[in-house]
PDB file of C-alpha atoms in Angstrom:
ATOM      1  CA  MET A 276      21.875  22.561   5.678  1.00 79.00           C
ATOM      2  CA  SER A 277      20.005  24.245   2.818  1.00 88.00           C
ATOM      3  CA  THR A 278      16.615  22.976   1.646  1.00 88.00           C
ATOM      4  CA  ASP A 279      18.251  21.679  -1.549  1.00 90.00           C
ATOM      5  CA  GLU A 280      20.782  19.705   0.468  1.00 91.00           C
ATOM      6  CA  ALA A 281      18.046  18.405   2.786  1.00 90.00           C
ATOM      7  CA  PHE A 282      16.057  17.226  -0.237  1.00 92.00           C
ATOM      8  CA  ALA A 283      19.133  15.556  -1.772  1.00 93.00           C
ATOM      9  CA  ALA A 284      19.872  13.780   1.511  1.00 93.00           C
ATOM     10  CA  ALA A 285      16.246  12.608   1.839  1.00 93.00           C
ATOM     11  CA  TYR A 286      16.245  11.416  -1.763  1.00 94.00           C
ATOM     12  CA  ARG A 287      19.440   9.399  -1.307  1.00 94.00           C
ATOM     13  CA  ALA A 288      18.352   7.990   2.032  1.00 93.00           C
ATOM     14  CA  HIS A 289      14.744   7.110   1.177  1.00 94.00           C
ATOM     15  CA  TYR A 290      14.431   6.491  -2.571  1.00 94.00           C
ATOM     16  CA  TRP A 291      14.453   2.701  -2.260  1.00 94.00           C
ATOM     17  CA  ALA A 292      12.166   2.645   0.778  1.00 93.00           C
ATOM     18  CA  VAL A 293       9.598   4.741  -1.106  1.00 93.00           C
ATOM     19  CA  SER A 294      10.023   2.525  -4.191  1.00 92.00           C
ATOM     20  CA  ARG A 295       9.367  -0.629  -2.138  1.00 90.00           C
ATOM     21  CA  PHE A 296       6.389   1.060  -0.445  1.00 91.00           C
ATOM     22  CA  VAL A 297       4.829   1.851  -3.828  1.00 90.00           C
ATOM     23  CA  ALA A 298       5.710  -1.498  -5.440  1.00 90.00           C
ATOM     24  CA  ARG A 299       4.111  -3.494  -2.626  1.00 87.00           C
ATOM     25  CA  ARG A 300       0.884  -1.594  -3.063  1.00 86.00           C
ATOM     26  CA  LEU A 301       0.709  -1.705  -6.857  1.00 82.00           C
ATOM     27  CA  GLY A 302       1.781  -5.320  -7.199  1.00 72.00           C
ATOM     28  CA  ALA A 303       3.590  -7.282  -9.851  1.00 65.00           C
ATOM     29  CA  GLY A 304       3.340  -6.181 -13.442  1.00 67.00           C
ATOM     30  CA  GLU A 305       2.999  -2.496 -12.648  1.00 70.00           C
ATOM     31  CA  THR A 306       6.718  -1.605 -12.905  1.00 75.00           C
ATOM     32  CA  HIS A 307       6.163   1.422 -15.090  1.00 80.00           C
ATOM     33  CA  GLU A 308       3.516   2.783 -12.719  1.00 85.00           C
ATOM     34  CA  VAL A 309       5.828   2.255  -9.730  1.00 88.00           C
ATOM     35  CA  GLU A 310       8.485   4.392 -11.385  1.00 89.00           C
ATOM     36  CA  GLU A 311       5.906   7.046 -12.273  1.00 90.00           C
ATOM     37  CA  VAL A 312       4.522   7.223  -8.733  1.00 91.00           C
ATOM     38  CA  VAL A 313       7.983   7.395  -7.141  1.00 92.00           C
ATOM     39  CA  ALA A 314       8.957  10.157  -9.566  1.00 93.00           C
ATOM     40  CA  GLU A 315       5.794  12.060  -8.640  1.00 93.00           C
ATOM     41  CA  VAL A 316       6.504  11.620  -4.906  1.00 94.00           C
ATOM     42  CA  PHE A 317       9.963  13.113  -5.208  1.00 94.00           C
ATOM     43  CA  SER A 318       8.727  15.812  -7.568  1.00 94.00           C
ATOM     44  CA  ILE A 319       6.264  16.906  -4.897  1.00 94.00           C
ATOM     45  CA  ALA A 320       8.986  16.624  -2.251  1.00 94.00           C
ATOM     46  CA  TRP A 321      11.189  18.887  -4.370  1.00 94.00           C
ATOM     47  CA  ARG A 322       8.447  21.490  -4.778  1.00 94.00           C
ATOM     48  CA  ARG A 323       7.707  21.348  -1.037  1.00 93.00           C
ATOM     49  CA  ARG A 324      11.325  20.919   0.114  1.00 92.00           C
ATOM     50  CA  ALA A 325      10.993  23.832   2.527  1.00 92.00           C
ATOM     51  CA  GLU A 326       8.354  21.766   4.397  1.00 90.00           C
ATOM     52  CA  LEU A 327      10.434  18.575   4.425  1.00 91.00           C
ATOM     53  CA  PRO A 328      10.698  17.411   8.062  1.00 91.00           C
ATOM     54  CA  GLU A 329      13.963  16.173   9.536  1.00 89.00           C
ATOM     55  CA  ASN A 330      12.599  12.618   9.643  1.00 91.00           C
ATOM     56  CA  ALA A 331      11.343  12.702   6.054  1.00 93.00           C
ATOM     57  CA  LEU A 332      10.387   9.059   5.476  1.00 93.00           C
ATOM     58  CA  PRO A 333       6.940   9.069   7.148  1.00 93.00           C
ATOM     59  CA  TRP A 334       6.144  12.345   5.368  1.00 94.00           C
ATOM     60  CA  LEU A 335       7.232  10.803   2.049  1.00 95.00           C
ATOM     61  CA  TYR A 336       5.012   7.784   2.753  1.00 94.00           C
ATOM     62  CA  GLY A 337       2.082  10.170   3.247  1.00 92.00           C
ATOM     63  CA  VAL A 338       2.824  11.837  -0.101  1.00 93.00           C
ATOM     64  CA  ALA A 339       3.180   8.407  -1.724  1.00 93.00           C
ATOM     65  CA  ARG A 340      -0.206   7.323  -0.366  1.00 92.00           C
ATOM     66  CA  ASN A 341      -1.851  10.296  -2.077  1.00 90.00           C
ATOM     67  CA  CYS A 342       0.031   9.694  -5.330  1.00 91.00           C
ATOM     68  CA  LEU A 343      -0.920   6.005  -5.219  1.00 89.00           C
ATOM     69  CA  ALA A 344      -4.578   6.875  -4.747  1.00 88.00           C
ATOM     70  CA  ASN A 345      -4.460   9.004  -7.900  1.00 86.00           C
ATOM     71  CA  THR A 346      -2.660   6.267  -9.839  1.00 83.00           C
ATOM     72  CA  VAL A 347      -5.052   3.538  -8.704  1.00 81.00           C
ATOM     73  CA  ARG A 348      -8.024   5.674  -9.749  1.00 84.00           C
ATOM     74  CA  GLY A 349      -6.377   6.249 -13.135  1.00 81.00           C
ATOM     75  CA  LEU A 350      -5.625   2.552 -13.604  1.00 74.00           C
ATOM     76  CA  GLY A 351      -9.231   1.746 -12.756  1.00 77.00           C
ATOM     77  CA  ARG A 352     -10.486   4.206 -15.369  1.00 79.00           C
ATOM     78  CA  TYR A 353      -8.065   2.721 -17.905  1.00 71.00           C
ATOM     79  CA  ARG A 354      -9.204  -0.844 -17.214  1.00 74.00           C
ATOM     80  CA  ARG A 355     -12.866   0.131 -17.435  1.00 73.00           C
ATOM     81  CA  LEU A 356     -12.163   1.784 -20.777  1.00 69.00           C
ATOM     82  CA  LEU A 357     -10.388  -1.327 -22.043  1.00 67.00           C
ATOM     83  CA  HIS A 358     -13.298  -3.445 -20.908  1.00 66.00           C
ATOM     84  CA  ARG A 359     -15.752  -1.212 -22.784  1.00 68.00           C
ATOM     85  CA  ILE A 360     -13.628  -1.254 -25.919  1.00 70.00           C
ATOM     86  CA  GLY A 361     -13.091  -4.999 -25.673  1.00 65.00           C
ATOM     87  CA  HIS A 362     -10.036  -5.088 -27.950  1.00 52.00           C
ATOM     88  CA  HIS A 363      -7.337  -5.556 -25.374  1.00 46.00           C
ATOM     89  CA  GLU A 364      -5.740  -8.938 -24.767  1.00 50.00           C
ATOM     90  CA  ALA A 365      -6.535  -8.791 -21.042  1.00 47.00           C
ATOM     91  CA  THR A 366     -10.270  -8.513 -21.798  1.00 43.00           C
ATOM     92  CA  ARG A 367     -10.341 -11.484 -24.195  1.00 49.00           C
ATOM     93  CA  HIS A 368      -8.839 -14.124 -21.901  1.00 51.00           C
ATOM     94  CA  GLY A 369     -10.890 -15.948 -19.314  1.00 49.00           C
ATOM     95  CA  GLN A 370      -9.741 -15.931 -15.755  1.00 47.00           C
ATOM     96  CA  VAL A 371      -7.969 -19.088 -14.613  1.00 46.00           C
ATOM     97  CA  VAL A 372      -8.680 -20.247 -11.097  1.00 45.00           C
ATOM     98  CA  THR A 373      -5.862 -22.246  -9.555  1.00 48.00           C
ATOM     99  CA  GLY A 374      -6.393 -25.179  -7.231  1.00 45.00           C
ATOM    100  CA  PRO A 375      -5.958 -24.960  -3.476  1.00 45.00           C
ATOM    101  CA  ASP A 376      -2.509 -26.573  -3.733  1.00 47.00           C
ATOM    102  CA  ALA A 377      -1.278 -23.569  -5.723  1.00 50.00           C
ATOM    103  CA  ASP A 378      -1.623 -21.109  -2.837  1.00 56.00           C
ATOM    104  CA  ALA A 379       1.577 -19.334  -1.996  1.00 61.00           C
ATOM    105  CA  PRO A 380       2.799 -19.744   1.582  1.00 58.00           C
ATOM    106  CA  GLY A 381       1.041 -17.244   3.787  1.00 67.00           C
ATOM    107  CA  ALA A 382      -1.636 -16.513   1.167  1.00 72.00           C
ATOM    108  CA  TRP A 383      -4.263 -16.762   3.892  1.00 76.00           C
ATOM    109  CA  VAL A 384      -2.738 -13.721   5.621  1.00 80.00           C
ATOM    110  CA  HIS A 385      -3.053 -11.686   2.432  1.00 81.00           C
ATOM    111  CA  GLU A 386      -6.605 -12.958   2.000  1.00 86.00           C
ATOM    112  CA  ALA A 387      -7.532 -11.894   5.532  1.00 86.00           C
ATOM    113  CA  LEU A 388      -5.850  -8.513   4.978  1.00 87.00           C
ATOM    114  CA  ALA A 389      -7.740  -8.037   1.697  1.00 89.00           C
ATOM    115  CA  ARG A 390     -11.042  -8.437   3.557  1.00 91.00           C
ATOM    116  CA  LEU A 391     -10.298  -5.345   5.650  1.00 92.00           C
ATOM    117  CA  SER A 392     -11.062  -1.766   4.682  1.00 93.00           C
ATOM    118  CA  PRO A 393      -8.364   0.094   2.739  1.00 91.00           C
ATOM    119  CA  ALA A 394      -7.729   2.292   5.803  1.00 91.00           C
ATOM    120  CA  ASP A 395      -7.168  -0.755   8.037  1.00 93.00           C
ATOM    121  CA  GLN A 396      -4.933  -2.358   5.414  1.00 91.00           C
ATOM    122  CA  GLU A 397      -2.817   0.773   5.158  1.00 90.00           C
ATOM    123  CA  ALA A 398      -2.360   1.146   8.922  1.00 92.00           C
ATOM    124  CA  LEU A 399      -1.231  -2.481   9.175  1.00 91.00           C
ATOM    125  CA  ARG A 400       1.058  -2.246   6.148  1.00 89.00           C
ATOM    126  CA  LEU A 401       2.713   0.938   7.348  1.00 90.00           C
ATOM    127  CA  THR A 402       3.524  -0.575  10.722  1.00 90.00           C
ATOM    128  CA  THR A 403       4.462  -4.022   9.436  1.00 87.00           C
ATOM    129  CA  TRP A 404       5.959  -3.626   5.973  1.00 85.00           C
ATOM    130  CA  GLU A 405       7.380  -0.146   6.458  1.00 86.00           C
ATOM    131  CA  GLU A 406       8.186  -0.714  10.158  1.00 86.00           C
ATOM    132  CA  LEU A 407       6.768   2.613  11.307  1.00 90.00           C
ATOM    133  CA  GLY A 408       6.081   3.317  14.935  1.00 92.00           C
ATOM    134  CA  VAL A 409       2.886   5.022  16.070  1.00 93.00           C
ATOM    135  CA  ASP A 410       4.410   8.531  15.907  1.00 94.00           C
ATOM    136  CA  ASP A 411       5.568   8.023  12.319  1.00 93.00           C
ATOM    137  CA  LEU A 412       2.285   6.300  11.440  1.00 93.00           C
ATOM    138  CA  ALA A 413       0.489   9.452  12.548  1.00 93.00           C
ATOM    139  CA  VAL A 414       2.643  11.546  10.204  1.00 93.00           C
ATOM    140  CA  ALA A 415       2.099   9.183   7.268  1.00 92.00           C
ATOM    141  CA  LEU A 416      -1.675   9.082   7.835  1.00 92.00           C
ATOM    142  CA  GLY A 417      -1.902  12.809   8.496  1.00 92.00           C
ATOM    143  CA  CYS A 418      -3.523  12.486  11.912  1.00 93.00           C
ATOM    144  CA  GLY A 419      -2.625  12.793  15.584  1.00 94.00           C
ATOM    145  CA  ARG A 420      -0.732  10.164  17.572  1.00 94.00           C
ATOM    146  CA  SER A 421      -3.801   9.056  19.551  1.00 96.00           C
ATOM    147  CA  ALA A 422      -5.887   8.665  16.393  1.00 95.00           C
ATOM    148  CA  ALA A 423      -3.105   6.651  14.730  1.00 94.00           C
ATOM    149  CA  ALA A 424      -2.766   4.393  17.772  1.00 95.00           C
ATOM    150  CA  MET A 425      -6.534   3.820  17.829  1.00 96.00           C
ATOM    151  CA  ARG A 426      -6.668   3.117  14.075  1.00 95.00           C
ATOM    152  CA  LEU A 427      -3.852   0.593  14.434  1.00 95.00           C
ATOM    153  CA  HIS A 428      -5.483  -1.072  17.446  1.00 95.00           C
ATOM    154  CA  ARG A 429      -8.813  -1.394  15.636  1.00 96.00           C
ATOM    155  CA  ALA A 430      -7.167  -2.635  12.438  1.00 94.00           C
ATOM    156  CA  ARG A 431      -5.302  -5.330  14.359  1.00 93.00           C
ATOM    157  CA  ARG A 432      -8.499  -6.364  16.142  1.00 94.00           C
ATOM    158  CA  ARG A 433     -10.403  -6.615  12.831  1.00 94.00           C
ATOM    159  CA  LEU A 434      -7.559  -8.600  11.227  1.00 91.00           C
ATOM    160  CA  ARG A 435      -7.612 -11.037  14.157  1.00 89.00           C
ATOM    161  CA  ALA A 436     -11.389 -11.405  13.733  1.00 91.00           C
ATOM    162  CA  GLU A 437     -10.989 -12.114   9.993  1.00 89.00           C
ATOM    163  CA  ILE A 438      -8.312 -14.715  10.665  1.00 85.00           C
ATOM    164  CA  ASP A 439     -10.535 -16.366  13.289  1.00 84.00           C
ATOM    165  CA  ARG A 440     -13.480 -16.306  10.847  1.00 85.00           C
ATOM    166  CA  MET A 441     -11.337 -17.928   8.147  1.00 82.00           C
ATOM    167  CA  ARG A 442     -10.159 -20.620  10.564  1.00 78.00           C
ATOM    168  CA  MET A 443     -13.771 -21.327  11.543  1.00 79.00           C
ATOM    169  CA  ASN A 444     -14.757 -21.709   7.870  1.00 74.00           C
ATOM    170  CA  VAL A 445     -11.843 -24.071   7.159  1.00 65.00           C
ATOM    171  CA  THR A 446     -12.606 -26.156  10.235  1.00 65.00           C
ATOM    172  CA  ALA A 447     -16.319 -26.321   9.380  1.00 64.00           C
ATOM    173  CA  GLY A 448     -15.555 -27.098   5.736  1.00 60.00           C
ATOM    174  CA  ASP A 449     -13.240 -30.077   6.293  1.00 56.00           C
ATOM    175  CA  GLY A 450     -15.353 -31.864   8.893  1.00 52.00           C
ATOM    176  CA  THR A 451     -12.706 -31.692  11.646  1.00 50.00           C
ATOM    177  CA  HIS A 452     -12.976 -29.882  14.927  1.00 48.00           C
ATOM    178  CA  ASP A 453     -10.270 -28.267  17.065  1.00 46.00           C
TER     179      ASP A 453
END
């Protein structure tokens, strides 16, 4: 199979997986940015198609992680600029805080995850959301298998500690004891 055919096959097989990967990390309301990042991922894959591994998805996730980092930095610069200018609708509205009844199911998991470092979050997301095994996690993170396994183990341990800490705060805050 030629490199062009290998790229075409990887594109057809993994376009939606890469799109979901990017969308989950950028969040709602960033549709245009999702499309831009996915286009950049496959543009890079096209330029580097001779390097495309047989199992391309973990490699594409690694490329997407780098593209996302650039996009997130750019969005941050854009938001800071809007804040300085002060003429954008988003900067004129106050933030609304919803009541505790408005929490989405499982919001506590996302809250615990958000308390972790970006590296821990990414290791957990790659193995959970993207269903990567340790070997593929290593490819996506650009490290060896042992390092990936250790990162995942530590990330899981820190997530468990955050969940336990949150449970302790809820228990202490409502006056009940387990």
